XYZ file of C-alpha atoms in Angstrom:
686
model
C 61.663 17.107 -3.424
C 57.987 18.647 -2.682
C 58.872 21.110 -5.573
C 59.509 18.265 -7.946
C 56.588 16.567 -6.806
C 54.301 19.777 -7.436
C 56.224 20.001 -11.011
C 54.988 16.801 -11.660
C 51.529 16.996 -10.733
C 51.312 20.186 -12.586
C 52.574 18.517 -15.840
C 50.233 15.709 -15.322
C 47.336 17.758 -15.179
C 48.515 19.728 -18.422
C 49.352 16.340 -19.969
C 45.593 14.916 -18.905
C 44.214 18.266 -20.141
C 45.585 17.438 -23.672
C 44.348 13.888 -23.566
C 47.889 12.315 -22.147
C 48.150 9.910 -19.248
C 50.989 9.060 -16.960
C 53.488 6.411 -18.364
C 54.992 3.704 -16.100
C 57.735 1.606 -17.125
C 57.943 -2.045 -16.473
C 61.762 -2.801 -17.609
C 64.281 -5.473 -16.715
C 66.950 -4.664 -19.256
C 68.942 -3.616 -16.115
C 68.336 -6.343 -14.051
C 65.739 -6.753 -11.176
C 65.349 -5.723 -7.831
C 65.203 -8.120 -4.711
C 64.018 -11.299 -4.510
C 60.413 -11.828 -3.402
C 60.311 -14.245 -0.359
C 56.598 -14.772 0.163
C 53.414 -13.869 1.921
C 52.479 -15.784 5.085
C 50.304 -16.296 8.149
C 51.261 -16.584 11.979
C 49.283 -19.163 14.112
C 50.546 -18.542 17.610
C 51.225 -15.556 19.651
C 49.058 -16.751 21.018
C 46.549 -19.881 20.730
C 45.004 -17.834 18.034
C 44.305 -21.243 16.069
C 42.964 -22.897 19.278
C 39.464 -23.336 18.233
C 40.198 -24.511 14.496
C 41.128 -28.047 15.344
C 37.908 -29.051 16.789
C 35.898 -27.851 13.797
C 33.423 -30.559 12.493
C 34.159 -31.695 9.008
C 33.807 -30.760 6.223
C 34.150 -27.296 7.614
C 37.488 -27.669 8.783
C 38.939 -28.886 5.882
C 36.926 -26.011 3.841
C 38.845 -23.345 6.180
C 42.239 -25.207 5.717
C 41.489 -25.136 1.755
C 41.019 -21.099 1.925
C 44.200 -20.686 3.903
C 46.810 -22.991 2.056
C 45.446 -24.527 -1.120
C 47.271 -23.185 -4.002
C 45.019 -21.182 -6.646
C 41.983 -21.588 -4.140
C 41.928 -18.693 -1.577
C 44.913 -16.990 0.220
C 47.110 -19.563 -1.154
C 49.734 -18.569 1.504
C 53.687 -19.180 0.733
C 54.579 -19.122 4.725
C 53.257 -20.632 7.685
C 54.568 -19.098 10.950
C 53.924 -21.027 14.144
C 54.846 -20.447 17.725
C 57.080 -22.694 19.614
C 55.172 -23.264 22.713
C 56.763 -22.118 25.813
C 53.767 -22.713 28.476
C 53.295 -18.906 28.578
C 50.646 -16.580 27.841
C 51.343 -14.941 24.414
C 48.347 -12.965 23.692
C 44.943 -15.022 23.564
C 46.173 -17.850 25.551
C 49.308 -20.279 26.117
C 50.862 -22.948 23.776
C 52.362 -26.046 25.259
C 55.910 -26.547 25.507
C 57.418 -30.153 23.979
C 59.387 -29.853 27.383
C 57.555 -28.924 30.282
C 60.834 -29.710 32.216
C 64.351 -30.703 31.238
C 63.448 -34.613 31.715
C 60.226 -34.282 29.646
C 60.064 -34.343 25.882
C 56.623 -34.737 23.842
C 55.646 -34.070 20.546
C 52.020 -34.694 20.864
C 50.989 -31.527 22.380
C 48.903 -28.711 21.244
C 47.910 -28.105 17.564
C 50.553 -26.392 15.768
C 52.026 -29.693 14.558
C 48.534 -30.660 13.185
C 48.414 -27.407 11.459
C 51.966 -27.599 9.947
C 50.776 -31.160 8.383
C 47.677 -29.786 7.124
C 49.343 -26.818 5.397
C 52.218 -29.305 3.767
C 49.321 -31.524 2.889
C 47.605 -28.968 0.610
C 51.044 -27.097 -0.525
C 53.930 -29.043 0.025
C 56.315 -26.201 -1.000
C 54.871 -23.999 2.007
C 57.704 -22.634 4.346
C 57.607 -23.326 7.890
C 58.746 -20.740 10.305
C 58.938 -21.187 14.051
C 59.324 -18.531 16.778
C 59.279 -18.628 20.593
C 57.170 -16.240 22.502
C 57.716 -17.709 25.941
C 60.184 -20.340 27.253
C 59.576 -22.929 29.994
C 61.421 -21.915 33.224
C 63.872 -24.779 33.483
C 66.049 -23.094 30.703
C 66.999 -20.548 33.251
C 67.639 -22.283 36.332
C 68.857 -18.997 37.980
C 64.988 -18.117 38.008
C 65.701 -15.026 35.849
C 63.433 -13.957 32.767
C 66.141 -14.475 30.340
C 66.285 -17.472 27.830
C 69.825 -16.319 26.828
C 71.903 -17.021 30.308
C 72.672 -20.574 29.077
C 72.731 -20.237 25.318
C 73.629 -23.766 24.345
C 70.784 -25.013 26.546
C 68.017 -22.987 24.834
C 69.366 -23.549 21.525
C 69.479 -27.241 22.206
C 65.744 -26.772 23.270
C 64.807 -25.149 19.776
C 66.900 -27.773 17.831
C 64.682 -30.665 19.622
C 61.608 -28.731 18.497
C 62.865 -28.570 14.761
C 64.183 -32.204 14.882
C 60.649 -33.243 16.508
C 58.882 -31.764 13.618
C 60.865 -33.756 11.153
C 60.853 -37.051 12.906
C 57.258 -37.326 13.982
C 55.403 -35.272 11.387
C 57.826 -35.151 8.307
C 57.753 -31.450 8.474
C 60.798 -29.584 7.478
C 61.443 -26.414 9.394
C 62.963 -23.605 7.067
C 63.200 -20.495 9.134
C 63.765 -20.155 13.051
C 63.360 -16.879 15.136
C 65.016 -15.813 18.443
C 62.322 -14.526 20.841
C 59.122 -12.838 19.889
C 59.252 -9.005 20.422
C 61.752 -9.279 23.191
C 65.700 -7.975 23.304
C 67.914 -10.034 20.910
C 71.321 -11.547 22.339
C 74.163 -11.431 19.782
C 75.832 -14.389 21.663
C 72.734 -16.462 21.506
C 72.108 -15.901 17.684
C 75.711 -16.814 17.232
C 75.306 -20.094 19.157
C 72.310 -21.122 17.956
C 73.556 -20.909 14.316
C 76.490 -22.934 15.576
C 74.596 -25.644 17.109
C 72.052 -25.824 14.037
C 74.864 -26.337 11.729
C 76.435 -29.253 14.609
C 73.080 -30.896 14.524
C 73.016 -31.255 10.498
C 70.416 -28.119 10.316
C 72.646 -25.942 7.948
C 69.223 -25.369 5.896
C 67.418 -23.732 8.582
C 67.688 -20.092 8.120
C 67.497 -17.583 11.153
C 65.397 -14.633 11.179
C 66.246 -12.119 13.458
C 65.287 -9.982 15.705
C 61.499 -10.243 15.545
C 61.141 -7.107 17.158
C 58.843 -3.970 16.666
C 60.139 -1.264 14.330
C 62.747 0.851 15.611
C 63.770 -1.901 17.791
C 64.170 -4.055 14.786
C 66.830 -1.823 13.062
C 69.468 -1.829 15.771
C 70.565 -5.197 15.056
C 71.516 -3.755 11.669
C 74.426 -1.819 13.263
C 75.598 -4.954 14.945
C 75.640 -6.637 11.775
C 77.514 -4.264 9.986
C 80.149 -4.120 12.790
C 80.233 -8.262 13.408
C 80.896 -10.459 10.748
C 80.020 -13.699 12.622
C 76.772 -12.265 13.562
C 76.498 -11.070 9.907
C 77.304 -14.749 9.165
C 74.696 -15.981 11.526
C 71.865 -13.961 10.511
C 70.100 -14.839 7.087
C 66.863 -12.332 7.152
C 66.213 -9.269 9.381
C 62.676 -9.553 10.575
C 60.711 -6.436 11.859
C 57.116 -6.272 13.089
C 54.923 -3.619 12.084
C 57.449 -1.616 10.197
C 55.258 1.026 8.612
C 56.141 -0.056 5.085
C 59.584 1.709 5.792
C 63.220 0.211 6.764
C 66.614 2.148 7.490
C 69.797 2.997 5.470
C 71.487 0.430 7.847
C 68.925 -1.991 6.896
C 69.690 -1.633 3.312
C 73.759 -1.581 3.786
C 73.525 -4.940 5.530
C 72.716 -6.495 2.136
C 70.306 -8.876 4.000
C 66.663 -9.634 2.743
C 64.361 -7.261 4.868
C 61.243 -8.972 6.242
C 57.924 -7.764 7.900
C 57.932 -10.946 9.837
C 54.808 -9.708 11.562
C 52.508 -7.405 10.421
C 48.684 -6.360 9.663
C 47.252 -7.378 12.884
C 43.719 -5.262 12.008
C 40.045 -6.119 12.505
C 39.243 -8.241 9.381
C 36.414 -5.896 8.116
C 36.923 -3.953 4.878
C 39.382 -1.412 6.243
C 41.370 -4.408 7.224
C 41.293 -5.779 3.876
C 42.507 -2.285 2.520
C 45.092 -2.461 5.125
C 46.503 -5.899 3.757
C 46.313 -4.996 0.316
C 48.209 -1.783 0.868
C 50.950 -3.154 2.774
C 51.706 -5.972 0.663
C 52.666 -3.638 -2.215
C 54.128 -1.000 -0.342
C 56.365 -2.766 2.025
C 58.305 -3.241 -1.250
C 57.666 0.059 -2.827
C 58.621 2.023 0.267
C 60.959 -0.304 2.211
C 62.627 -3.209 0.138
C 60.649 -5.417 2.189
C 60.417 -8.768 0.776
C 58.157 -10.838 2.765
C 55.033 -10.153 4.849
C 53.442 -12.215 7.289
C 50.087 -11.490 8.762
C 49.365 -11.895 12.695
C 47.211 -13.539 12.564
C 46.559 -16.294 10.217
C 43.037 -17.067 11.480
C 40.906 -15.572 14.122
C 39.901 -18.958 15.930
C 39.943 -18.048 19.321
C 37.199 -16.808 21.643
C 35.995 -13.258 20.248
C 36.179 -11.616 23.527
C 39.806 -12.313 23.932
C 42.253 -9.594 22.900
C 42.443 -8.511 19.137
C 39.287 -10.148 18.220
C 38.983 -10.988 14.496
C 42.518 -9.986 13.798
C 43.128 -12.632 11.408
C 42.932 -13.146 7.540
C 39.493 -14.901 8.002
C 37.206 -15.855 11.304
C 36.688 -19.417 12.681
C 35.486 -18.865 16.254
C 32.329 -21.304 16.347
C 33.318 -24.958 16.059
C 30.310 -25.911 18.066
C 28.195 -24.590 15.045
C 30.908 -25.009 12.044
C 30.152 -21.323 11.041
C 33.101 -19.418 9.668
C 33.646 -16.572 7.656
C 36.005 -15.842 4.589
C 37.005 -12.105 4.979
C 38.374 -9.759 2.711
C 42.066 -10.300 3.404
C 41.694 -13.667 2.002
C 40.900 -12.370 -1.145
C 42.879 -8.962 -1.485
C 45.992 -11.206 -0.593
C 44.948 -13.533 -3.324
C 45.962 -10.653 -5.898
C 49.607 -11.278 -4.822
C 50.042 -14.904 -3.558
C 48.183 -17.004 -6.471
C 50.093 -15.324 -9.172
C 53.757 -15.227 -7.557
C 56.113 -18.030 -5.675
C 58.892 -17.195 -3.687
C 61.973 -16.987 -5.655
C 60.248 -14.504 -8.175
C 62.136 -11.274 -8.657
C 60.867 -7.870 -7.969
C 61.074 -5.160 -10.689
C 63.358 -2.496 -9.463
C 61.975 0.947 -8.402
C 61.211 3.157 -11.244
C 61.224 0.047 -13.489
C 58.459 -2.077 -12.415
C 57.520 -0.997 -8.833
C 56.682 2.564 -7.530
C 53.971 5.080 -6.747
C 51.245 6.398 -8.952
C 50.968 10.262 -9.196
C 47.836 10.236 -7.657
C 47.952 7.764 -5.285
C 48.589 3.962 -5.206
C 51.155 1.750 -6.064
C 52.190 -0.663 -7.937
C 54.695 -3.683 -8.054
C 56.220 -6.367 -10.953
C 57.527 -9.340 -10.193
C 59.042 -12.082 -13.036
C 59.630 -15.964 -12.501
C 63.005 -16.604 -12.403
C 62.820 -18.884 -15.616
C 61.559 -15.825 -17.304
C 58.148 -17.373 -18.437
C 55.646 -15.289 -16.408
C 55.057 -11.620 -15.387
C 52.746 -10.512 -12.671
C 51.715 -6.610 -11.856
C 49.847 -5.997 -8.692
C 48.146 -2.441 -8.326
C 46.509 -1.097 -5.356
C 44.709 2.329 -4.915
C 43.997 2.085 -1.394
C 42.566 5.416 0.161
C 44.222 6.695 3.478
C 41.053 5.969 5.650
C 40.240 2.830 4.083
C 43.146 1.328 4.665
C 44.466 1.932 7.935
C 46.413 -0.813 9.881
C 46.031 -0.977 13.742
C 49.699 0.036 13.782
C 51.914 2.234 13.263
C 49.764 5.566 12.869
C 49.243 6.091 9.176
C 50.507 9.603 7.441
C 47.753 11.388 5.819
C 47.817 11.112 1.668
C 45.231 11.308 -0.846
C 44.308 8.930 -3.799
C 42.289 9.918 -6.713
C 40.708 8.603 -9.956
C 43.452 8.210 -12.657
C 44.180 6.500 -15.853
C 47.555 5.265 -16.206
C 49.688 3.726 -19.287
C 52.431 1.003 -18.748
C 55.096 0.149 -21.052
C 56.683 -2.936 -21.024
C 60.205 -3.200 -22.187
C 62.659 -6.304 -21.909
C 61.878 -9.902 -21.996
C 58.145 -9.411 -21.664
C 58.077 -6.696 -24.331
C 56.561 -9.013 -26.947
C 53.339 -10.204 -25.006
C 50.165 -9.327 -26.485
C 47.775 -10.147 -23.429
C 47.365 -9.867 -19.586
C 45.039 -11.862 -17.403
C 42.867 -9.626 -15.183
C 41.624 -9.791 -11.833
C 40.239 -7.184 -9.720
C 38.649 -6.438 -6.449
C 37.285 -2.965 -5.311
C 36.129 -2.240 -1.859
C 33.199 -0.015 -1.482
C 32.067 1.821 1.421
C 28.795 3.548 -0.165
C 26.365 0.745 1.173
C 26.992 -0.854 -2.299
C 28.461 -4.600 -2.684
C 32.318 -4.994 -2.635
C 33.978 -6.845 -5.520
C 36.474 -9.617 -4.702
C 38.839 -11.239 -6.835
C 36.677 -11.115 -9.965
C 38.340 -12.300 -13.108
C 37.657 -9.809 -16.040
C 38.333 -9.704 -19.502
C 42.078 -10.057 -20.505
C 43.979 -6.647 -20.804
C 45.437 -6.270 -24.716
C 49.067 -5.418 -24.821
C 49.967 -3.525 -28.226
C 53.234 -2.758 -28.978
C 54.374 -3.276 -25.169
C 51.748 -0.628 -23.979
C 48.430 -0.800 -22.257
C 46.167 1.586 -20.350
C 44.103 1.191 -17.426
C 41.508 3.441 -15.573
C 42.098 3.228 -11.856
C 39.380 3.934 -9.250
C 39.727 4.719 -5.621
C 40.148 1.396 -3.374
C 40.806 -0.918 -6.150
C 43.179 -3.943 -6.200
C 44.158 -5.285 -9.714
C 46.336 -8.212 -10.959
C 47.533 -8.506 -14.369
C 49.439 -11.656 -15.291
C 50.437 -13.987 -17.774
C 49.603 -16.791 -15.903
C 46.179 -18.371 -16.465
C 46.055 -20.377 -13.038
C 44.293 -17.889 -10.822
C 40.860 -19.313 -9.287
C 38.413 -17.758 -6.808
C 37.761 -21.010 -4.869
C 34.645 -21.681 -3.170
C 32.931 -24.214 -0.638
C 29.246 -24.585 0.033
C 28.197 -21.705 2.520
C 28.906 -22.884 6.262
C 26.238 -23.413 8.793
C 24.980 -20.408 10.720
C 26.838 -19.382 13.937
C 25.154 -20.397 17.222
C 25.965 -19.952 20.742
C 28.234 -22.049 22.921
C 26.098 -25.086 23.807
C 24.599 -25.828 26.926
C 24.523 -28.082 28.810
C 27.910 -29.003 28.286
C 29.914 -31.987 29.678
C 33.412 -33.028 29.371
C 34.959 -36.241 30.877
C 37.924 -36.217 28.602
C 37.733 -39.852 27.427
C 37.803 -39.012 23.688
C 41.157 -37.541 23.459
C 44.352 -39.126 22.961
C 46.915 -38.711 25.684
C 48.719 -35.272 25.468
C 46.179 -33.831 23.498
C 44.499 -30.058 24.562
C 40.999 -30.558 25.140
C 38.847 -28.763 22.630
C 36.979 -25.251 23.745
C 39.177 -24.782 26.807
C 41.391 -21.771 25.990
C 44.335 -21.798 28.666
C 45.209 -18.644 29.652
C 48.178 -19.478 32.178
C 49.835 -22.915 32.307
C 49.347 -25.953 30.339
C 46.514 -28.418 30.222
C 46.553 -31.922 28.692
C 44.825 -34.998 28.841
C 46.453 -37.822 30.787
C 45.193 -41.462 31.068
C 45.223 -42.414 34.928
C 44.411 -46.087 33.915
C 41.718 -48.587 34.509
C 40.891 -47.461 37.969
C 39.769 -43.893 36.678
C 40.621 -43.225 33.143
C 41.541 -39.887 31.407
C 41.946 -36.486 32.890
C 42.827 -32.996 32.234
C 45.990 -32.455 34.054
C 47.662 -28.862 34.384
C 51.517 -29.609 33.692
C 53.363 -26.523 34.563
C 55.489 -26.627 37.913
C 57.194 -23.219 37.765
C 56.846 -20.001 36.276
C 57.737 -19.706 32.570
C 60.332 -17.366 31.068
C 57.190 -15.105 30.479
C 56.201 -12.827 27.481
C 53.730 -10.409 29.249
C 52.402 -9.875 32.827
C 50.003 -12.755 32.968
C 52.295 -15.258 34.681
C 52.788 -12.787 37.758
C 49.845 -14.631 39.141
C 51.971 -17.459 39.765
C 49.074 -20.127 38.895
C 47.479 -21.496 35.917
C 43.855 -20.738 34.650
C 41.852 -22.181 31.791
C 38.790 -20.717 30.194
C 35.768 -21.801 28.339
C 32.394 -20.723 27.058
C 31.328 -17.102 26.296
C 32.272 -13.671 28.129
C 28.685 -13.111 27.867
C 27.600 -15.538 30.243
C 26.084 -13.963 33.549
C 24.187 -16.596 35.363
C 25.830 -19.946 34.890
C 26.377 -23.293 36.898
C 29.821 -24.888 36.820
C 31.076 -28.005 38.073
C 34.338 -30.025 37.922
C 35.823 -32.990 40.105
C 39.699 -31.927 41.071
C 42.291 -33.684 42.549
C 46.049 -32.788 43.692
C 49.026 -34.031 42.025
C 50.614 -37.029 43.656
C 54.167 -35.150 42.921
C 55.121 -31.677 42.201
C 51.482 -30.536 43.088
C 49.948 -27.381 43.173
C 48.371 -26.158 46.831
C 44.710 -25.740 45.537
C 42.623 -25.473 42.655
C 39.362 -23.586 41.695
C 36.417 -23.234 39.589
C 35.127 -19.832 38.386
C 32.492 -17.889 36.373
C 32.136 -14.303 35.195
C 35.721 -14.154 34.283
C 35.791 -11.241 32.082
C 39.514 -10.424 31.208
C 41.948 -12.846 29.072
C 45.411 -12.621 27.324
C 47.910 -10.669 29.117
C 45.417 -8.434 30.862
C 44.039 -11.819 32.756
C 45.981 -10.722 36.085
C 43.336 -7.753 36.514
C 40.281 -10.032 35.811
C 36.992 -9.772 37.848
C 34.879 -12.562 38.239
C 33.792 -15.104 41.064
C 36.793 -17.393 41.661
C 35.977 -20.406 44.127
C 39.316 -21.326 45.476
C 39.696 -24.755 47.557
C 42.904 -25.814 49.369
C 42.688 -29.357 50.399
C 45.564 -29.685 52.955
C 44.576 -26.803 54.951
C 40.849 -27.723 54.590
C 39.629 -24.172 53.487
C 38.330 -22.191 50.643
C 38.083 -18.722 49.677
C 35.769 -17.079 47.255
C 37.094 -13.964 45.583
C 35.877 -11.210 43.128
C 38.962 -10.809 41.216
C 41.348 -13.357 39.901
C 44.362 -11.641 42.038
C 42.560 -12.479 45.021
C 42.842 -9.141 46.732
C 39.006 -8.749 46.828
C 37.697 -11.427 49.408
C 34.051 -12.361 49.447
C 33.788 -15.430 51.711
C 36.351 -17.486 53.477
C 36.179 -20.716 55.884
C 36.812 -24.476 56.217
C 35.597 -26.679 54.087
C 35.022 -29.530 56.448
C 36.965 -32.946 55.661
C 38.147 -33.146 52.073
C 39.911 -36.199 50.452
C 43.313 -34.497 50.584
C 45.039 -36.346 47.819
C 41.825 -37.553 46.343
C 38.746 -36.521 44.414
C 36.828 -33.451 45.323
C 33.828 -32.243 43.621
C 33.485 -28.245 43.289
C 30.140 -26.690 42.567
C 29.642 -22.926 41.886
C 26.094 -21.560 40.759
C 25.963 -17.741 39.759
C 22.321 -16.475 39.846
C 21.421 -12.928 39.552
C 23.428 -11.040 42.411
C 24.340 -14.165 44.385
C 27.112 -16.748 44.335
C 26.403 -20.332 45.947
C 28.956 -22.854 46.129
C 29.300 -26.640 47.598
C 32.075 -29.175 47.738
C 31.445 -32.999 47.502
C 27.667 -32.064 47.778
C 27.915 -30.066 50.918
C 26.931 -26.542 50.932
C 29.271 -24.031 51.586
C 28.117 -20.576 50.879
C 25.444 -18.123 49.602
C 26.886 -14.747 49.195
C 25.967 -11.421 47.230
C 28.424 -10.408 44.701
C 29.536 -7.090 43.627
C 27.259 -5.422 40.638
C 30.354 -4.796 38.473
C 31.031 -8.666 38.230
C 28.112 -9.326 35.703
C 29.414 -11.340 33.029
C 32.280 -13.728 31.652
C 33.708 -17.024 30.936
C 33.643 -20.174 33.154
C 36.852 -21.899 34.183
C 38.934 -24.063 36.243
C 42.778 -23.823 37.483
C 45.149 -24.132 40.172
C 46.189 -21.935 43.178
C 49.776 -22.151 42.462
C 52.415 -23.629 39.935
C 52.006 -27.266 40.243
C 50.058 -30.642 39.038
C 46.193 -30.980 39.472
C 43.872 -33.008 37.599
C 40.377 -32.124 36.629
C 37.400 -34.317 35.563
C 33.605 -34.686 34.951
C 33.241 -30.819 33.966
C 29.930 -29.560 33.610
C 27.951 -26.440 32.482
C 24.478 -25.926 33.016
C 22.077 -23.001 32.527
C 21.237 -21.356 36.007
C 18.011 -22.526 36.440
C 19.269 -26.208 35.958
C 22.064 -25.364 38.497
C 19.779 -23.991 41.143
C 17.970 -27.424 41.036
C 21.189 -29.252 41.634
C 22.130 -26.615 44.358
C 18.751 -27.040 45.970
C 19.539 -30.917 46.849
C 22.930 -30.174 48.638
C 23.425 -31.116 52.097
C 23.290 -28.163 54.680
C 24.631 -27.922 58.307
């Protein structure tokens, strides 16, 4: 193979020196390759769209246009969402529609809203649901295993699918198993049978949604198990590195990169996205590619900052950024649709001799042809994973020859992007003069780091909205009494890291509060839940000196044993368990408090009695961090003034519980340290 490549390159050199160029065929006379299944984005895995819902108008609608509106921006074909399971799933937790077996609610979270908004802009967009975690009641044995009772888990998922249809008129098209965790063949077959019984035969199963080599193990099982083969409609791999396996091809199933990209969305991230959108098919026969994540709408110091197709992490200012992946993906999404057909390898899809790739697709009615070309260089298109083998790209002149049903066309519309890394401005999704096709042939000069679309369609458009406002810091002072929300909504700006917090109306005697709802450990996705209590962040990881205050109350039933207020919380996501910070825990029933230097409570700064508290009533916790000191009070009574370690210098503010169980929070206040010091100076002291 290497000898043949060297001969090809040598012959190409001779041809170029004689004035010739490489010829590439676009020929459908022997039929097409695989069916194109679309390009999409993932909201979830987890809480990656958290800050989007509370953007002000018109900015919120503008952002949604860039993501979903056809022939405007990313124009995505697929929206994949997390089926919330009350567990940490990367950047936060997403609420389950069933916190317990007797609970069923479809107003929680923001994925319902996002699906509706996507469908509003593009009724043809496909919806794909996948759990990252599951509520703990699905395994009464207390195991981290959602498959022990397969009918129970299948019923839970089916209720989510039916809830989307009943309450939001959203049809779910695809359903997954368990994100990046071991699949269970019995569960997959049970899920298929239960879907059929529930009248949901149209819902297709994607499995196993695992990373690279772990994905392809299912192919061997599919090849030897006819019932499993019948149950699985699509084989979904995460970060396949543009390659698949022989067994994957043998199954005859469509092969998807059901999670891919996950790369910082600068120019290199855009190059990554452009390269894999082409080469997933060219190298691996992969027919759908879905980005994790859809939009970086979470606090920027949480894990995988800006790993979205665009960025919207400042709802209090309305600022957002349309990043390079939006426009590089548009080269494919605006000129294709699910159901188009790829051209076969060597007959319209393949690699160029001097680097880069091309794919051709035709509409099923035979009316339209689209060709997408990319020449992304190695260092300018690295994805976060897997490692990218070394290769070279050079400037080149290529010649295409069209044969078959499109041989008679005389013109192709041309759109071009070019990434520049030489301090010159990049070009994104620019419409150029059409390319003339003479006797089925045309020639192009390709530069390095180009993306080009050639198409018979005239519908492309680089949409635009007015420039968004400038970014601002999180506003202080900040006060939240939760009265503006509907029941079961998740309060804005709070980024729950374990547990699930929603607004509950206590009635005329008090009004609305934020309640922590999870009463047992979920079937978790990562180690954060090993803390065995709920946490909720807000603000900025850059904060050092800050004042935090909240009213807290134990639940009347299924209560936690305590609650906390905190500042300088440094870690979030799956690393939450290792976070430092200043945590002020209060245990009303035992009338004691503990101040710790980390969330795991292994570093104790201070502990002691609180004095008399309202055991089942409301108590006001106040915490001031200023310079190297932490000052705390409860119900306006001074409790401590301590020196804290130098390494705990900055982080989020937050509240939470000290165990799984219900607790209510109200009248949350953030102030700068100077204002907080004035408040603390008025506290009662013994």
